Structure formats: structure tokens, C-alpha cells
mmCIF file of C-alpha atoms in Angstrom:
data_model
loop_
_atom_site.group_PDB
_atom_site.id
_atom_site.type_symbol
_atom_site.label_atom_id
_atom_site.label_comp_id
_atom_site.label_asym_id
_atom_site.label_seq_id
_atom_site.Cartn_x
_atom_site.Cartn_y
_atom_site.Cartn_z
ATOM 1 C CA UNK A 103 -14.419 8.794 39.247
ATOM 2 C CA UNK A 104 -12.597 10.645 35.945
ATOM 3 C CA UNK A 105 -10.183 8.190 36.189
ATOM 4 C CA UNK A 106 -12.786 5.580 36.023
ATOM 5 C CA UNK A 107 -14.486 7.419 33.074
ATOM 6 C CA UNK A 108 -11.125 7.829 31.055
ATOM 7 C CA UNK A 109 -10.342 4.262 31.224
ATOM 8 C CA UNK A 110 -13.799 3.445 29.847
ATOM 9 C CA UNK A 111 -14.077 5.433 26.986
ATOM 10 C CA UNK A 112 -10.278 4.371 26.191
ATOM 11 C CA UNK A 113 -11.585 1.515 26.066
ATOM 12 C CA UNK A 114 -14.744 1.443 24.339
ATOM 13 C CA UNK A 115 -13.062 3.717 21.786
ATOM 14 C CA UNK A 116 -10.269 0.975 21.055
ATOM 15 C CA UNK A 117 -13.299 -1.579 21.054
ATOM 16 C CA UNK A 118 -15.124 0.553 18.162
ATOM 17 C CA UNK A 119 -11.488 1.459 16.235
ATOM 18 C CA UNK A 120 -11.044 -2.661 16.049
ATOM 19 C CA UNK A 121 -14.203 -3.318 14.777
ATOM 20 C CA UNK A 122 -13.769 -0.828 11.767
ATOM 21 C CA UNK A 123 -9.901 -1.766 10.787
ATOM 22 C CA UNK A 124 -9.968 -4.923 8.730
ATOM 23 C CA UNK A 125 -6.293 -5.977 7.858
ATOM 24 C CA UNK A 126 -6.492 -8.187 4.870
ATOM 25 C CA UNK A 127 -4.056 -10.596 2.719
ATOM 26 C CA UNK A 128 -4.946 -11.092 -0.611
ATOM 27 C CA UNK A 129 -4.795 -14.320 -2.130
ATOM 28 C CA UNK A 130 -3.601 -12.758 -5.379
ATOM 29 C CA UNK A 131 -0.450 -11.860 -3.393
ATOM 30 C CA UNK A 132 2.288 -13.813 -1.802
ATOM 31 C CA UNK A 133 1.368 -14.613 1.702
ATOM 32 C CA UNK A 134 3.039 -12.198 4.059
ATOM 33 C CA UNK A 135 5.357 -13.128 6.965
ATOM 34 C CA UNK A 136 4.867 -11.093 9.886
ATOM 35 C CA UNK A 137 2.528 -8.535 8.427
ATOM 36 C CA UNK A 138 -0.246 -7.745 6.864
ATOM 37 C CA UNK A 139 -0.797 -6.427 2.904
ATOM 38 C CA UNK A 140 -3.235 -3.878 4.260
ATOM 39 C CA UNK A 141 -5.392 -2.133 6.802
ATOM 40 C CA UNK A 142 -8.772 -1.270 5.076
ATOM 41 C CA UNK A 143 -10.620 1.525 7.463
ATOM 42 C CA UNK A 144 -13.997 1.796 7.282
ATOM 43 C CA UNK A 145 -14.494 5.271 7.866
ATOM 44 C CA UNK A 146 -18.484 5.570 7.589
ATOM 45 C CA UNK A 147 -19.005 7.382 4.082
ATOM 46 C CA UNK A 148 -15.544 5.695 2.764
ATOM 47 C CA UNK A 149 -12.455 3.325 3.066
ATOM 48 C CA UNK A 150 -9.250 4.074 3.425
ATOM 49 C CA UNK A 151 -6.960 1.398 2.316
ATOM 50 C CA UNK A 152 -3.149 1.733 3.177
ATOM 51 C CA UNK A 153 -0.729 -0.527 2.073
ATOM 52 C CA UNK A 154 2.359 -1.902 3.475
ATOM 53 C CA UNK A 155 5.574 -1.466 1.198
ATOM 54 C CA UNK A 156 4.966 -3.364 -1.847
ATOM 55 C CA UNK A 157 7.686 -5.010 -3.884
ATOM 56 C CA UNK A 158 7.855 -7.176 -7.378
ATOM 57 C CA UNK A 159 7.048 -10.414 -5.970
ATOM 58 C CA UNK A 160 4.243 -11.933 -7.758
ATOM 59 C CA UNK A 161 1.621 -14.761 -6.247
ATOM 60 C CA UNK A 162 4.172 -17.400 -5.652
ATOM 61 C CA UNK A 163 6.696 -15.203 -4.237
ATOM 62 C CA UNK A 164 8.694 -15.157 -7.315
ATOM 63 C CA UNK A 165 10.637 -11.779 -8.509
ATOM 64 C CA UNK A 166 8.900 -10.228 -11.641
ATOM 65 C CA UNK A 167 12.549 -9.534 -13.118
ATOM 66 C CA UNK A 168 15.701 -8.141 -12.571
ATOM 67 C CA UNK A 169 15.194 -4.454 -13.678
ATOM 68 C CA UNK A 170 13.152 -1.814 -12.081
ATOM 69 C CA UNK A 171 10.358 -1.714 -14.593
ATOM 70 C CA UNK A 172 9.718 -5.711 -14.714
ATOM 71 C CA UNK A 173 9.214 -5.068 -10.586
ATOM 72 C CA UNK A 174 7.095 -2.043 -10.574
ATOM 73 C CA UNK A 175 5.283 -3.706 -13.141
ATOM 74 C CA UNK A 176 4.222 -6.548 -10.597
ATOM 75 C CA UNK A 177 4.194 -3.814 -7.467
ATOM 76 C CA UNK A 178 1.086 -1.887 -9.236
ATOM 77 C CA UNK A 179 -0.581 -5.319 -10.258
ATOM 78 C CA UNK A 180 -0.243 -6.070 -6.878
ATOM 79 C CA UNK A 181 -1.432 -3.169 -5.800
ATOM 80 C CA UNK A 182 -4.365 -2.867 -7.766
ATOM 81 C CA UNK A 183 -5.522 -6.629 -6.688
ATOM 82 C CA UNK A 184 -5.098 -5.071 -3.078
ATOM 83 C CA UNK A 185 -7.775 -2.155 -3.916
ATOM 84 C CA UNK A 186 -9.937 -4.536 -6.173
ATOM 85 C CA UNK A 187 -10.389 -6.775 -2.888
ATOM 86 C CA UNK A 188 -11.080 -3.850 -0.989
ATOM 87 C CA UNK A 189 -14.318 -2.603 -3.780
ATOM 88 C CA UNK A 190 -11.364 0.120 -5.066
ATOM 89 C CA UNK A 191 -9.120 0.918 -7.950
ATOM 90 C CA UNK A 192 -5.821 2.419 -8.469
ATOM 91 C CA UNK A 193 -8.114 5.626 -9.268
ATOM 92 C CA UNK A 194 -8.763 6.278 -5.709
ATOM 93 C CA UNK A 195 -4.842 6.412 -4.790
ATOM 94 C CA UNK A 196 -4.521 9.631 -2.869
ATOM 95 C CA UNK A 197 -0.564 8.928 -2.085
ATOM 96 C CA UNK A 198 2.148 6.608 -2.904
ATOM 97 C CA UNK A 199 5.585 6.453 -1.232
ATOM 98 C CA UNK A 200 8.473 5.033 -3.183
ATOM 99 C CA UNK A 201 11.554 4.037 -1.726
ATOM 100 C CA UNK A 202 14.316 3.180 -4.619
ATOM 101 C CA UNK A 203 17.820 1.622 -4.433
ATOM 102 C CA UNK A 204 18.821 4.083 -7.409
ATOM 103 C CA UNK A 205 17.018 7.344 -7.465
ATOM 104 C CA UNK A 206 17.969 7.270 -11.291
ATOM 105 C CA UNK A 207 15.700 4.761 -12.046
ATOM 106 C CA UNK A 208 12.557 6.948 -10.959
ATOM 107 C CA UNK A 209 12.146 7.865 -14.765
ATOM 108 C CA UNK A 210 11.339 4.155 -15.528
ATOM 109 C CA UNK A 211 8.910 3.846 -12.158
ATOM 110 C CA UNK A 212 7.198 6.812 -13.179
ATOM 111 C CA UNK A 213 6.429 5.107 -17.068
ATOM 112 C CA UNK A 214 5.428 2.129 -15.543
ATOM 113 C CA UNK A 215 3.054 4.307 -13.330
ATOM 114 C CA UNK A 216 1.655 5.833 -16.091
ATOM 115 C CA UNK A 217 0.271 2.840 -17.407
ATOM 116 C CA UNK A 218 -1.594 2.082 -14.374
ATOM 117 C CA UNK A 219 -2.870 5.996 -12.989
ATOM 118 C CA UNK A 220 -4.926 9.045 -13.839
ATOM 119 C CA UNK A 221 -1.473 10.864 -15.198
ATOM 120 C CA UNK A 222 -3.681 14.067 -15.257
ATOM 121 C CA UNK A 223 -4.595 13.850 -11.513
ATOM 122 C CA UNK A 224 -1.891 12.115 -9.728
ATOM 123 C CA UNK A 225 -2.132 11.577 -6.350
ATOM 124 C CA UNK A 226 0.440 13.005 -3.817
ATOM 125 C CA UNK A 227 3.767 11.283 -3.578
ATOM 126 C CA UNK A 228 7.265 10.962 -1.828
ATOM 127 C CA UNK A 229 10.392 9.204 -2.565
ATOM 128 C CA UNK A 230 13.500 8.501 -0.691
ATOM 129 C CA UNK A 231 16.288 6.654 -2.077
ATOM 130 C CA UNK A 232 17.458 3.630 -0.201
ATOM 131 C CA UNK A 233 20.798 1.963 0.619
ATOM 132 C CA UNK A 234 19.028 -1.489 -0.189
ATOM 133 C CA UNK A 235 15.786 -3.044 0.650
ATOM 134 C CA UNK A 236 14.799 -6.467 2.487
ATOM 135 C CA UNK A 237 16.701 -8.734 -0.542
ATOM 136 C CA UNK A 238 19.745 -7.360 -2.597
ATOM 137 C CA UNK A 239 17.233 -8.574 -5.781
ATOM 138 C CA UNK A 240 14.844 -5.572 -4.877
ATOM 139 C CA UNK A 241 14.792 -2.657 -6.478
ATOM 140 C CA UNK A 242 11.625 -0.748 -5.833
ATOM 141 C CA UNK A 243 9.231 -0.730 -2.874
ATOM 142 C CA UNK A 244 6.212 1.758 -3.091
ATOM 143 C CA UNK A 245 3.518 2.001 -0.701
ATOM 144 C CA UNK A 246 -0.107 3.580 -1.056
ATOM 145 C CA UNK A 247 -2.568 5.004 0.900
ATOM 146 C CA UNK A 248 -6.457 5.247 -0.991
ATOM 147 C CA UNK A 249 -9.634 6.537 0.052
ATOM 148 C CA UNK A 250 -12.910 4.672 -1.416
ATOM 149 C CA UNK A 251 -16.096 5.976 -1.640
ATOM 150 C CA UNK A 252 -18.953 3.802 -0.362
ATOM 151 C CA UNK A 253 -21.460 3.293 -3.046
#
């Protein structure tokens, strides 16, 4: 009979889990291939929105530019069209993860940043530098995680 009983509620907890994970695609963004742009959670009183790795690629799959601050640039626009579809902004960011080609070049990610973030409450972060990304044109991925309150 447990056994019975632990293979139910498995199962009815997976069914529940399904129904509140939405994983979404922008059409602001390039269409994926393979993946999704996020999983938004509904977690009752909130969202949580986490994003997969985004680079500079705008709508049409186009590079924003060569240089690490034309492609953050696009990576936060896309970003915040991500959290705008999900009833968020780049205010409720609670953690971004970079991942750079040239850990140098974090100076010009974090001005970029700046432009986009509460710079005197900025969420958690980590960064690891990279050997090279999914294209030898990349320069910057940076992922986010961000909790939205229900209103």
C-alpha cells in the first residue's frame, strides 16, 4: 500500500508543478532552438521568472555589435521584454549570472547594467569567465532569475 501511496502523490505533485511552470518565448526575441527563453513559476503570492543564458541577438537573430557593450546592450533589452511579458521589470531581478569570454570587459557590462538596474540595490550576482560561448561573435551571456509580486 505505501508504495501505492508514494507513486500517487509523485504523481499528483508533478501534475500540480506542470500546471504552475509556464515556459514562454517572447515574440520580442529571436525564436529559440531547442529551448525555451524562460520558465515563469507561479508561486501563489509571486512569480519567479528565470531565464535561460541570454546573448546580444536582437528580434531577427541579428548580433547587436561586435563589442561587449553593443551586446549587453541588446541582452538587458532582451531581458527586460522577457519580465515585461511576464507582468515584471528588471526591478524585480534578484540574481544575474554572467559568463564572459574576457573577464576584463566586466567594467563595460557593469556600465551597461547600470543603465538598466536599481545600482543602489543590486541584486545578487556571479560571473565566470568563459573559453568561448555558442558562436566565436559572442561575447557576453548573462542569465537572471526574478521574483514578481502578484498585484
Amino acid at each position: 500500500m505505501k508504495p501505492v501511496f508514494f507513486i500517487l502523490s509523485l504523481l499528483f505533485s508533478t501534475m500540480a508543478f506542470s500546471q504552475n511552470v509556464q515556459l514562454v518565448n517572447p515574440a520580442t526575441l529571436a525564436t529559440p532552438k531547442g529551448y525555451s527563453h524562460a520558465a515563469v513559476i507561479d508561486l501563489g503570492h509571486c512569480k519567479m521568472v528565470i531565464t535561460s543564458g541570454q546573448v546580444g541577438l536582437d528580434a531577427k537573430g541579428n548580433l547587436a555589435g561586435k563589442d561587449v557593450a553593443a551586446q549587453t546592450t541588446q541582452i538587458f533589452l532582451n531581458l527586460k521584454n522577457i519580465l515585461e511579458e511576464a507582468g515584471g521589470t528588471l526591478n524585480d531581478i534578484v540574481k544575474f549570472g554572467y559568463f564572459l569570454t574576457d573577464v576584463k570587459q566586466i567594467q563595460a557590462v557593469r556600465d551597461v547594467r547600470d543603465k538598466f538596474i536599481n545600482t543602489a540595490n543590486p541584486p545578487a550576482s556571479t560571473l565566470v569567465e568563459v573559453s568561448k560561448l555558442f558562436r566565436e561573435d559572442v561575447l557576453v551571456e548573462i542569465e537572471a532569475t526574478a521574483i514578481i509580486p502578484k498585484k
